[in-house]
Amino acid sequence: MFDPHDPLGIDDLLTDEDRAIRGTVRAWAADRVLPHVADWYERGEIPGIRELARELGSLGALGMQLTGYGCAGASAVQYGLACLEVEAADSGIRSLVSVQGSLAMYAIHRFGSEEQKRQWLPGMAAGEIIGCFGLTEPDHGSDPAGMRTYARRDAGGDWVLTGRKMWITNGSVAGVAIVWARTDEGIRGFVVPTDRPGFSAPEIRHKWSLRASVTSELVLDEVRLPADAVLPEVTGLRGPLSCLSHARYGIVWGAMGAARTCFETALAYARSREQFGRPIAGFQLTQAKLADMAVELHKGILLAHHLGRRMDAGRLRPEQVSFGKLNNVREAIEICRTARTILGANGISLEYPVMRHATNLESVLTYEGTVEMHQLVLGKALTGVDAFR
Ligand SMILES: Cc1cc2nc3c(=O)[nH]c(=O)nc-3n(C[C@H](O)[C@H](O)[C@H](O)COP(=O)(O)OP(=O)(O)OC[C@H]3O[C@@H](n4cnc5c(N)ncnc54)[C@H](O)[C@@H]3O)c2cc1C
C-alpha cells in the first residue's frame, strides 16, 4: 500500500534498533520540545536549556556516535535519525545536539589526550556540561585560515589566549569551549573551561533565525591555560574541518526533519482548508506543490541514508558530505517556503511551525559552510581547479 508519509518505503532500510531509537527521540521531542518551542522562539530564549541537555544526555543523543567515556556508540544512521527527529521539532535544539556531540565532544574524542577525554567526555555525554566550538571570528567566517585569535606560550609553558570568536552556538551556557587559535606552530585547538579569568561569552540577541538556540560571542582576554590544555593530536585546519564534516553529516539528516514537518503540516492543511467550495488539496496547483515537496523530501532522506551507510562503512568522503549538505538544506528551505504558501496567511503565524522552520534554515544554510562554499568544494572535486581564491 502507498504510504504518503513514506512513499519510497525507506523505512524498510531500517533495523528494529534504528526504529526504536528514532521512536524514543521522536517521543521525547513531542513531549519536551513541541509544546513549548513556539514560545521559546518568540521569546528568543530556552528557559530550561540545562534540563533539556541532561534529558538529551539520558537519551544517549549527545556524542551519540562516539564510543567509550559514557557515549552511546550508535551507528551513523542512528545518529542521523536522531538529528532528523530533533530537527523536526526545531533546528535550534538540533544545533545544541550537533555542537555538543559532533563539534565539542568529537574534537576531544578524536584529538584530545586520554586525560582530557576522561575529564570532559562523561559529563558532556550526560548533558551535565555543555560544550561550544569557537572557530568563526568577526572578520573570518568562510576563510578561517585567516583567524586572528592567538595563543602564545608563556615562559612557564602556559598558554595565553587572546581574541574574539563570533556566532558561537551554546557559548553563554557552555562549561567548556573548544577554541581554535593561531600559534607559532600553526592552528591549534584548546580546551577552555569557561570559568577561566578573561573568558566571557556575551549572548548575541536580535536574531531572526534559530531563536530557540543560544548564540554568543566568545571574548578571550589573556586567558591563561595550562600547557596540557591544547588538543595534542592535531595541528592545522584539518582539526576543525574534520569536526565540521562530522557535524555537517548530522545536518544532512536534520534538515530533512524540518522539511518533513513543513510537508506534513502543508498536507494536513491542504486537506482541511476549503476555498471555492472544496479543499485546496483538490487544486492542481496545490497538488503540484505537494508532489514536488514529497519528491525532494524523500530523495533527501534517501541521500542521508546513503551517506550514513557510507559513514558506517568508513567510506564517507568530505566532498560527499558537502554534496549532502548542499542539496538537503537547499531543498529543505524550499520545501518550508512552499509549505508557507500553502498555508496562506496562517503560514506566517507561529501557531504553525512552517515559518519558524523556514527562518531557522536560513542559519543552517549559512553555518557549517555556506551553500557557496559547498558548491566550491564540489566544483573543485569535479574540475580539479580550486576556485576559492
Ligand atoms: C546561528 C548561527 C550559529 C553558528 N554557530 C557557530 C558555532 O557554533 N561555531 C562557529 O565557529 N561558527 C558558528 N557560526 C558561524 C558560521 O559558521 C559562519 O557564519 C559561516 O561559516 C559563514 O561565515 P560568515 O558569516 O563570516 O560569512 P562570510 O564568510 O563573510 O560569507 C559571506 C558570503 O560570501 C560568500 N563567500 C565567501 N567567500 C567566498 C568565495 N571564496 N567564493 C564565493 N563566495 C564566497 C559566502 O558564501 C556568503 O554567501 C554560526 C552561524 C550562525 C548564523
GROMACS .gro file of C-alpha atoms and ligand atoms in nm:
model
  442
    1MET     CA    1   0.000   0.000   0.000
    2PHE     CA    2   0.121   0.351  -0.082
    3ASP     CA    3   0.216   0.540   0.234
    4PRO     CA    4   0.204   0.920   0.187
    5HIS     CA    5   0.446   0.955   0.479
    6ASP     CA    6   0.699   0.712   0.332
    7PRO     CA    7   0.624   0.688  -0.041
    8LEU     CA    8   0.956   0.519  -0.128
    9GLY     CA    9   0.940   0.265   0.154
   10ILE     CA   10   1.263   0.399   0.305
   11ASP     CA   11   1.161   0.259   0.643
   12ASP     CA   12   1.244  -0.087   0.506
   13LEU     CA   13   1.611   0.014   0.521
   14LEU     CA   14   1.598   0.045   0.899
   15THR     CA   15   1.671  -0.218   1.162
   16ASP     CA   16   1.443  -0.269   1.462
   17GLU     CA   17   1.704  -0.093   1.676
   18ASP     CA   18   1.709   0.205   1.435
   19ARG     CA   19   1.331   0.231   1.462
   20ALA     CA   20   1.339   0.206   1.840
   21ILE     CA   21   1.596   0.489   1.868
   22ARG     CA   22   1.402   0.702   1.624
   23GLY     CA   23   1.079   0.639   1.818
   24THR     CA   24   1.239   0.733   2.150
   25VAL     CA   25   1.380   1.061   2.019
   26ARG     CA   26   1.056   1.145   1.838
   27ALA     CA   27   0.852   1.084   2.154
   28TRP     CA   28   1.092   1.298   2.360
   29ALA     CA   29   1.071   1.585   2.112
   30ALA     CA   30   0.691   1.561   2.102
   31ASP     CA   31   0.675   1.576   2.480
   32ARG     CA   32   0.954   1.816   2.572
   33VAL     CA   33   1.006   2.046   2.272
   34LEU     CA   34   0.695   2.076   2.057
   35PRO     CA   35   0.457   2.209   2.326
   36HIS     CA   36   0.699   2.491   2.416
   37VAL     CA   37   0.913   2.570   2.116
   38ALA     CA   38   0.693   2.841   1.962
   39ASP     CA   39   0.705   3.025   2.294
   40TRP     CA   40   1.084   2.984   2.323
   41TYR     CA   41   1.115   3.106   1.967
   42GLU     CA   42   0.902   3.412   2.030
   43ARG     CA   43   1.091   3.496   2.349
   44GLY     CA   44   1.429   3.419   2.194
   45GLU     CA   45   1.534   3.203   2.487
   46ILE     CA   46   1.508   2.848   2.621
   47PRO     CA   47   1.440   2.874   2.996
   48GLY     CA   48   1.518   2.508   3.076
   49ILE     CA   49   1.811   2.455   2.842
   50ARG     CA   50   2.029   2.279   3.102
   51GLU     CA   51   1.749   2.038   3.187
   52LEU     CA   52   1.694   1.970   2.816
   53ALA     CA   53   2.065   1.898   2.775
   54ARG     CA   54   2.053   1.648   3.061
   55GLU     CA   55   1.749   1.480   2.909
   56LEU     CA   56   1.922   1.456   2.573
   57GLY     CA   57   2.214   1.305   2.761
   58SER     CA   58   1.994   1.038   2.919
   59LEU     CA   59   1.858   0.955   2.574
   60GLY     CA   60   2.216   0.892   2.462
   61ALA     CA   61   2.186   1.166   2.200
   62LEU     CA   62   2.500   1.360   2.296
   63GLY     CA   63   2.815   1.234   2.128
   64MET     CA   64   2.591   0.952   2.013
   65GLN     CA   65   2.830   0.803   1.760
   66LEU     CA   66   3.133   0.821   1.985
   67THR     CA   67   3.247   0.518   2.181
   68GLY     CA   68   3.355   0.488   2.545
   69TYR     CA   69   3.355   0.765   2.809
   70GLY     CA   70   2.978   0.732   2.861
   71CYS     CA   71   2.893   0.777   2.491
   72ALA     CA   72   2.629   0.561   2.320
   73GLY     CA   73   2.842   0.418   2.037
   74ALA     CA   74   2.548   0.433   1.796
   75SER     CA   75   2.576   0.391   1.421
   76ALA     CA   76   2.593   0.685   1.181
   77VAL     CA   77   2.242   0.605   1.058
   78GLN     CA   78   2.108   0.605   1.415
   79TYR     CA   79   2.276   0.937   1.489
   80GLY     CA   80   2.126   1.075   1.169
   81LEU     CA   81   1.778   0.955   1.261
   82ALA     CA   82   1.811   1.128   1.599
   83CYS     CA   83   1.916   1.453   1.428
   84LEU     CA   84   1.618   1.427   1.194
   85GLU     CA   85   1.373   1.376   1.479
   86VAL     CA   86   1.514   1.659   1.689
   87GLU     CA   87   1.519   1.899   1.395
   88ALA     CA   88   1.163   1.800   1.302
   89ALA     CA   89   1.085   1.984   1.626
   90ASP     CA   90   1.332   2.272   1.585
   91SER     CA   91   1.671   2.335   1.420
   92GLY     CA   92   1.785   2.524   1.730
   93ILE     CA   93   1.760   2.219   1.953
   94ARG     CA   94   1.931   2.007   1.687
   95SER     CA   95   2.208   2.268   1.682
   96LEU     CA   96   2.260   2.211   2.054
   97VAL     CA   97   2.295   1.837   1.987
   98SER     CA   98   2.530   1.886   1.689
   99VAL     CA   99   2.759   2.134   1.857
  100GLN     CA  100   2.777   1.930   2.174
  101GLY     CA  101   2.836   1.592   2.011
  102SER     CA  102   2.984   1.647   1.668
  103LEU     CA  103   3.192   1.955   1.736
  104ALA     CA  104   3.294   1.989   2.102
  105MET     CA  105   3.290   1.622   2.210
  106TYR     CA  106   3.414   1.495   1.876
  107ALA     CA  107   3.715   1.732   1.892
  108ILE     CA  108   3.812   1.599   2.236
  109HIS     CA  109   3.740   1.237   2.143
  110ARG     CA  110   3.939   1.248   1.819
  111PHE     CA  111   4.222   1.488   1.905
  112GLY     CA  112   4.234   1.501   2.285
  113SER     CA  113   4.465   1.334   2.533
  114GLU     CA  114   4.342   1.043   2.745
  115GLU     CA  115   4.326   1.280   3.041
  116GLN     CA  116   4.116   1.535   2.850
  117LYS     CA  117   3.877   1.262   2.738
  118ARG     CA  118   3.833   1.132   3.093
  119GLN     CA  119   3.791   1.479   3.236
  120TRP     CA  120   3.530   1.610   2.994
  121LEU     CA  121   3.352   1.344   2.788
  122PRO     CA  122   3.143   1.160   3.052
  123GLY     CA  123   2.993   1.486   3.185
  124MET     CA  124   2.930   1.610   2.831
  125ALA     CA  125   2.769   1.280   2.724
  126ALA     CA  126   2.537   1.307   3.025
  127GLY     CA  127   2.450   1.668   2.935
  128GLU     CA  128   2.585   1.790   3.270
  129ILE     CA  129   2.847   2.000   3.093
  130ILE     CA  130   2.752   2.191   2.779
  131GLY     CA  131   3.023   2.247   2.520
  132CYS     CA  132   3.074   2.501   2.243
  133PHE     CA  133   3.309   2.524   1.945
  134GLY     CA  134   3.477   2.852   1.858
  135LEU     CA  135   3.613   2.877   1.506
  136THR     CA  136   3.436   3.172   1.336
  137GLU     CA  137   3.561   3.524   1.407
  138PRO     CA  138   3.409   3.863   1.328
  139ASP     CA  139   3.640   3.903   1.025
  140HIS     CA  140   3.691   3.538   0.932
  141GLY     CA  141   3.395   3.311   0.859
  142SER     CA  142   3.424   3.108   0.540
  143ASP     CA  143   3.800   3.162   0.546
  144PRO     CA  144   3.905   3.054   0.895
  145ALA     CA  145   4.270   3.024   0.791
  146GLY     CA  146   4.296   3.399   0.847
  147MET     CA  147   4.187   3.377   1.213
  148ARG     CA  148   4.341   3.631   1.450
  149THR     CA  149   4.283   3.463   1.786
  150TYR     CA  150   4.632   3.395   1.908
  151ALA     CA  151   4.773   3.163   2.173
  152ARG     CA  152   5.122   3.245   2.294
  153ARG     CA  153   5.344   3.024   2.506
  154ASP     CA  154   5.438   3.178   2.835
  155ALA     CA  155   5.779   3.124   2.996
  156GLY     CA  156   5.648   2.850   3.230
  157GLY     CA  157   5.482   2.657   2.942
  158ASP     CA  158   5.134   2.801   3.000
  159TRP     CA  159   4.928   2.916   2.703
  160VAL     CA  160   4.775   3.265   2.696
  161LEU     CA  161   4.479   3.312   2.458
  162THR     CA  162   4.361   3.642   2.318
  163GLY     CA  163   4.096   3.708   2.055
  164ARG     CA  164   3.727   3.702   1.968
  165LYS     CA  165   3.501   3.435   1.828
  166MET     CA  166   3.162   3.517   1.678
  167TRP     CA  167   2.830   3.336   1.627
  168ILE     CA  168   2.913   3.058   1.870
  169THR     CA  169   2.626   2.818   1.943
  170ASN     CA  170   2.584   2.734   2.315
  171GLY     CA  171   2.855   2.992   2.402
  172SER     CA  172   2.691   3.159   2.704
  173VAL     CA  173   2.570   2.832   2.858
  174ALA     CA  174   2.887   2.632   2.794
  175GLY     CA  175   3.107   2.495   3.071
  176VAL     CA  176   3.380   2.419   2.820
  177ALA     CA  177   3.478   2.581   2.492
  178ILE     CA  178   3.689   2.427   2.218
  179VAL     CA  179   3.871   2.730   2.084
  180TRP     CA  180   4.083   2.725   1.769
  181ALA     CA  181   4.371   2.971   1.771
  182ARG     CA  182   4.679   3.063   1.577
  183THR     CA  183   5.006   2.969   1.748
  184ASP     CA  184   5.369   2.991   1.641
  185GLU     CA  185   5.343   2.627   1.538
  186GLY     CA  186   5.019   2.659   1.335
  187ILE     CA  187   4.648   2.648   1.424
  188ARG     CA  188   4.582   2.451   1.743
  189GLY     CA  189   4.270   2.359   1.940
  190PHE     CA  190   4.235   2.444   2.310
  191VAL     CA  191   4.005   2.303   2.575
  192VAL     CA  192   3.898   2.612   2.766
  193PRO     CA  193   3.697   2.586   3.089
  194THR     CA  194   3.464   2.885   3.064
  195ASP     CA  195   3.519   2.991   3.427
  196ARG     CA  196   3.879   3.098   3.349
  197PRO     CA  197   3.959   3.463   3.421
  198GLY     CA  198   3.948   3.666   3.099
  199PHE     CA  199   3.683   3.444   2.933
  200SER     CA  200   3.338   3.588   2.867
  201ALA     CA  201   3.055   3.493   2.631
  202PRO     CA  202   2.803   3.773   2.574
  203GLU     CA  203   2.489   3.645   2.406
  204ILE     CA  204   2.403   3.768   2.056
  205ARG     CA  205   2.045   3.900   2.056
  206HIS     CA  206   1.812   4.030   1.782
  207LYS     CA  207   1.839   3.717   1.567
  208TRP     CA  208   1.554   3.641   1.328
  209SER     CA  209   1.662   3.279   1.292
  210LEU     CA  210   1.750   2.997   1.534
  211ARG     CA  211   1.578   3.191   1.810
  212ALA     CA  212   1.542   2.875   2.020
  213SER     CA  213   1.920   2.844   2.036
  214VAL     CA  214   2.187   3.028   2.233
  215THR     CA  215   2.431   3.213   2.006
  216SER     CA  216   2.719   3.408   2.157
  217GLU     CA  217   3.040   3.591   2.109
  218LEU     CA  218   3.346   3.450   2.286
  219VAL     CA  219   3.584   3.711   2.424
  220LEU     CA  220   3.928   3.584   2.523
  221ASP     CA  221   4.124   3.845   2.709
  222GLU     CA  222   4.462   3.698   2.806
  223VAL     CA  223   4.304   3.369   2.915
  224ARG     CA  224   4.578   3.167   3.084
  225LEU     CA  225   4.567   2.790   3.034
  226PRO     CA  226   4.800   2.513   3.145
  227ALA     CA  227   5.033   2.352   2.890
  228ASP     CA  228   4.808   2.045   2.865
  229ALA     CA  229   4.501   2.246   2.757
  230VAL     CA  230   4.600   2.206   2.392
  231LEU     CA  231   4.449   1.919   2.189
  232PRO     CA  232   4.768   1.720   2.134
  233GLU     CA  233   4.673   1.514   1.831
  234VAL     CA  234   4.621   1.779   1.565
  235THR     CA  235   4.783   2.089   1.420
  236GLY     CA  236   4.636   2.297   1.138
  237LEU     CA  237   4.289   2.350   0.994
  238ARG     CA  238   4.245   1.975   0.944
  239GLY     CA  239   4.137   1.968   1.311
  240PRO     CA  240   3.833   2.199   1.298
  241LEU     CA  241   3.746   2.096   0.942
  242SER     CA  242   3.714   1.729   1.031
  243CYS     CA  243   3.487   1.818   1.324
  244LEU     CA  244   3.276   2.030   1.090
  245SER     CA  245   3.249   1.747   0.840
  246HIS     CA  246   3.109   1.527   1.116
  247ALA     CA  247   2.856   1.791   1.222
  248ARG     CA  248   2.753   1.858   0.862
  249TYR     CA  249   2.671   1.492   0.824
  250GLY     CA  250   2.411   1.533   1.102
  251ILE     CA  251   2.271   1.839   0.925
  252VAL     CA  252   2.217   1.635   0.606
  253TRP     CA  253   1.961   1.438   0.809
  254GLY     CA  254   1.842   1.716   1.036
  255ALA     CA  255   1.735   1.949   0.754
  256MET     CA  256   1.504   1.675   0.629
  257GLY     CA  257   1.336   1.675   0.971
  258ALA     CA  258   1.245   2.042   0.936
  259ALA     CA  259   1.129   1.972   0.580
  260ARG     CA  260   0.920   1.674   0.692
  261THR     CA  261   0.735   1.881   0.949
  262CYS     CA  262   0.660   2.150   0.694
  263PHE     CA  263   0.546   1.899   0.434
  264GLU     CA  264   0.320   1.716   0.681
  265THR     CA  265   0.176   2.046   0.803
  266ALA     CA  266   0.105   2.162   0.448
  267LEU     CA  267  -0.050   1.827   0.352
  268ALA     CA  268  -0.286   1.826   0.651
  269TYR     CA  269  -0.372   2.192   0.599
  270ALA     CA  270  -0.442   2.145   0.227
  271ARG     CA  271  -0.681   1.860   0.303
  272SER     CA  272  -0.886   2.056   0.553
  273ARG     CA  273  -0.873   2.415   0.425
  274GLU     CA  274  -1.159   2.489   0.186
  275GLN     CA  275  -1.175   2.764  -0.075
  276PHE     CA  276  -1.413   2.790  -0.370
  277GLY     CA  277  -1.622   2.520  -0.203
  278ARG     CA  278  -1.359   2.245  -0.185
  279PRO     CA  279  -1.035   2.155  -0.010
  280ILE     CA  280  -0.737   2.340  -0.155
  281ALA     CA  281  -0.572   1.995  -0.182
  282GLY     CA  282  -0.807   1.943  -0.480
  283PHE     CA  283  -0.649   2.221  -0.685
  284GLN     CA  284  -0.389   2.106  -0.932
  285LEU     CA  285  -0.150   2.384  -0.838
  286THR     CA  286  -0.155   2.269  -0.474
  287GLN     CA  287  -0.104   1.908  -0.577
  288ALA     CA  288   0.192   2.006  -0.794
  289LYS     CA  289   0.348   2.176  -0.492
  290LEU     CA  290   0.283   1.878  -0.264
  291ALA     CA  291   0.414   1.630  -0.520
  292ASP     CA  292   0.735   1.829  -0.572
  293MET     CA  293   0.781   1.869  -0.196
  294ALA     CA  294   0.737   1.495  -0.139
  295VAL     CA  295   0.985   1.411  -0.416
  296GLU     CA  296   1.256   1.635  -0.275
  297LEU     CA  297   1.186   1.536   0.087
  298HIS     CA  298   1.216   1.164   0.029
  299LYS     CA  299   1.506   1.196  -0.216
  300GLY     CA  300   1.683   1.392   0.058
  301ILE     CA  301   1.610   1.127   0.321
  302LEU     CA  302   1.734   0.858   0.084
  303LEU     CA  303   2.053   1.056   0.025
  304ALA     CA  304   2.103   1.091   0.401
  305HIS     CA  305   2.065   0.713   0.440
  306HIS     CA  306   2.314   0.650   0.163
  307LEU     CA  307   2.571   0.880   0.323
  308GLY     CA  308   2.502   0.723   0.663
  309ARG     CA  309   2.575   0.379   0.530
  310ARG     CA  310   2.895   0.504   0.373
  311MET     CA  311   2.996   0.659   0.703
  312ASP     CA  312   2.922   0.335   0.887
  313ALA     CA  313   3.136   0.154   0.632
  314GLY     CA  314   3.418   0.408   0.684
  315ARG     CA  315   3.390   0.524   0.324
  316LEU     CA  316   3.231   0.869   0.352
  317ARG     CA  317   3.434   1.145   0.187
  318PRO     CA  318   3.412   1.514   0.287
  319GLU     CA  319   3.301   1.603  -0.069
  320GLN     CA  320   3.009   1.362  -0.027
  321VAL     CA  321   2.911   1.538   0.296
  322SER     CA  322   2.925   1.870   0.107
  323PHE     CA  323   2.703   1.714  -0.161
  324GLY     CA  324   2.450   1.612   0.105
  325LYS     CA  325   2.455   1.938   0.299
  326LEU     CA  326   2.426   2.149  -0.014
  327ASN     CA  327   2.134   1.952  -0.152
  328ASN     CA  328   1.939   1.878   0.162
  329VAL     CA  329   1.949   2.221   0.324
  330ARG     CA  330   1.871   2.395  -0.005
  331GLU     CA  331   1.579   2.162  -0.076
  332ALA     CA  332   1.456   2.174   0.285
  333ILE     CA  333   1.431   2.552   0.282
  334GLU     CA  334   1.245   2.538  -0.049
  335ILE     CA  335   1.000   2.283   0.095
  336CYS     CA  336   0.941   2.505   0.400
  337ARG     CA  337   0.887   2.814   0.185
  338THR     CA  338   0.642   2.626  -0.037
  339ALA     CA  339   0.460   2.496   0.270
  340ARG     CA  340   0.427   2.854   0.382
  341THR     CA  341   0.246   2.946   0.061
  342ILE     CA  342   0.003   2.655   0.102
  343LEU     CA  343  -0.089   2.781   0.448
  344GLY     CA  344  -0.165   3.127   0.311
  345ALA     CA  345  -0.173   3.389   0.586
  346ASN     CA  346  -0.158   3.119   0.853
  347GLY     CA  347   0.182   3.035   0.710
  348ILE     CA  348   0.335   3.342   0.872
  349SER     CA  349   0.194   3.263   1.217
  350LEU     CA  350   0.386   3.097   1.498
  351GLU     CA  351   0.069   2.892   1.555
  352TYR     CA  352   0.204   2.680   1.271
  353PRO     CA  353   0.565   2.563   1.250
  354VAL     CA  354   0.646   2.643   0.887
  355MET     CA  355   0.778   2.999   0.910
  356ARG     CA  356   0.983   2.907   1.219
  357HIS     CA  357   1.144   2.619   1.031
  358ALA     CA  358   1.198   2.828   0.717
  359THR     CA  359   1.371   3.108   0.907
  360ASN     CA  360   1.575   2.857   1.110
  361LEU     CA  361   1.701   2.704   0.788
  362GLU     CA  362   1.840   3.043   0.682
  363SER     CA  363   2.105   2.985   0.951
  364VAL     CA  364   2.151   2.621   0.861
  365LEU     CA  365   2.211   2.732   0.501
  366THR     CA  366   2.498   2.951   0.624
  367TYR     CA  367   2.662   2.770   0.914
  368GLU     CA  368   2.888   2.468   0.881
  369GLY     CA  369   2.990   2.601   0.540
  370THR     CA  370   2.768   2.823   0.329
  371VAL     CA  371   2.589   2.697   0.019
  372GLU     CA  372   2.853   2.870  -0.191
  373MET     CA  373   3.140   2.703  -0.002
  374HIS     CA  374   2.990   2.359  -0.062
  375GLN     CA  375   2.939   2.443  -0.429
  376LEU     CA  376   3.309   2.537  -0.442
  377VAL     CA  377   3.411   2.215  -0.264
  378LEU     CA  378   3.215   2.015  -0.522
  379GLY     CA  379   3.334   2.238  -0.805
  380LYS     CA  380   3.693   2.171  -0.705
  381ALA     CA  381   3.632   1.797  -0.675
  382LEU     CA  382   3.464   1.789  -1.017
  383THR     CA  383   3.709   2.008  -1.208
  384GLY     CA  384   4.030   1.973  -1.014
  385VAL     CA  385   4.050   2.353  -1.005
  386ASP     CA  386   4.041   2.543  -0.673
  387ALA     CA  387   3.811   2.846  -0.717
  388PHE     CA  388   3.811   2.958  -0.353
  389ARG     CA  389   4.057   3.238  -0.404
  390LIG     C1  390   2.302   3.080   1.417
  390LIG     C2  391   2.446   3.054   1.386
  390LIG     C3  392   2.520   2.968   1.466
  390LIG     C4  393   2.657   2.948   1.441
  390LIG     N1  394   2.731   2.866   1.524
  390LIG     C5  395   2.866   2.858   1.509
  390LIG     C6  396   2.946   2.786   1.603
  390LIG     O1  397   2.895   2.723   1.694
  390LIG     N2  398   3.081   2.789   1.589
  390LIG     C7  399   3.143   2.858   1.487
  390LIG     O2  400   3.267   2.858   1.481
  390LIG     N3  401   3.069   2.928   1.395
  390LIG     C8  402   2.933   2.930   1.405
  390LIG     N4  403   2.857   3.001   1.313
  390LIG     C9  404   2.924   3.078   1.209
  390LIG    C10  405   2.912   3.021   1.070
  390LIG     O3  406   2.985   2.903   1.059
  390LIG    C11  407   2.957   3.131   0.971
  390LIG     O4  408   2.855   3.230   0.972
  390LIG    C12  409   2.980   3.078   0.832
  390LIG     O5  410   3.097   3.000   0.824
  390LIG    C13  411   2.992   3.192   0.728
  390LIG     O6  412   3.081   3.289   0.771
  390LIG     P1  413   3.037   3.444   0.767
  390LIG     O7  414   2.904   3.458   0.832
  390LIG     O8  415   3.150   3.522   0.822
  390LIG     O9  416   3.015   3.476   0.614
  390LIG     P2  417   3.129   3.513   0.509
  390LIG    O10  418   3.237   3.413   0.510
  390LIG    O11  419   3.166   3.657   0.523
  390LIG    O12  420   3.049   3.496   0.373
  390LIG    C14  421   2.953   3.592   0.325
  390LIG    C15  422   2.907   3.548   0.186
  390LIG    O13  423   3.018   3.545   0.096
  390LIG    C16  424   3.029   3.418   0.038
  390LIG     N5  425   3.169   3.385   0.013
  390LIG    C17  426   3.275   3.391   0.098
  390LIG     N6  427   3.387   3.352   0.040
  390LIG    C18  428   3.353   3.319  -0.088
  390LIG    C19  429   3.425   3.267  -0.201
  390LIG     N7  430   3.556   3.237  -0.196
  390LIG     N8  431   3.356   3.246  -0.316
  390LIG    C20  432   3.224   3.270  -0.323
  390LIG     N9  433   3.151   3.317  -0.221
  390LIG    C21  434   3.214   3.341  -0.106
  390LIG    C22  435   2.966   3.323   0.136
  390LIG    O14  436   2.927   3.202   0.078
  390LIG    C23  437   2.850   3.406   0.186
  390LIG    O15  438   2.744   3.400   0.094
  390LIG    C24  439   2.719   3.015   1.333
  390LIG    C25  440   2.641   3.098   1.248
  390LIG    C26  441   2.507   3.117   1.275
  390LIG    C27  442   2.427   3.207   1.183
   0.00000   0.00000   0.00000
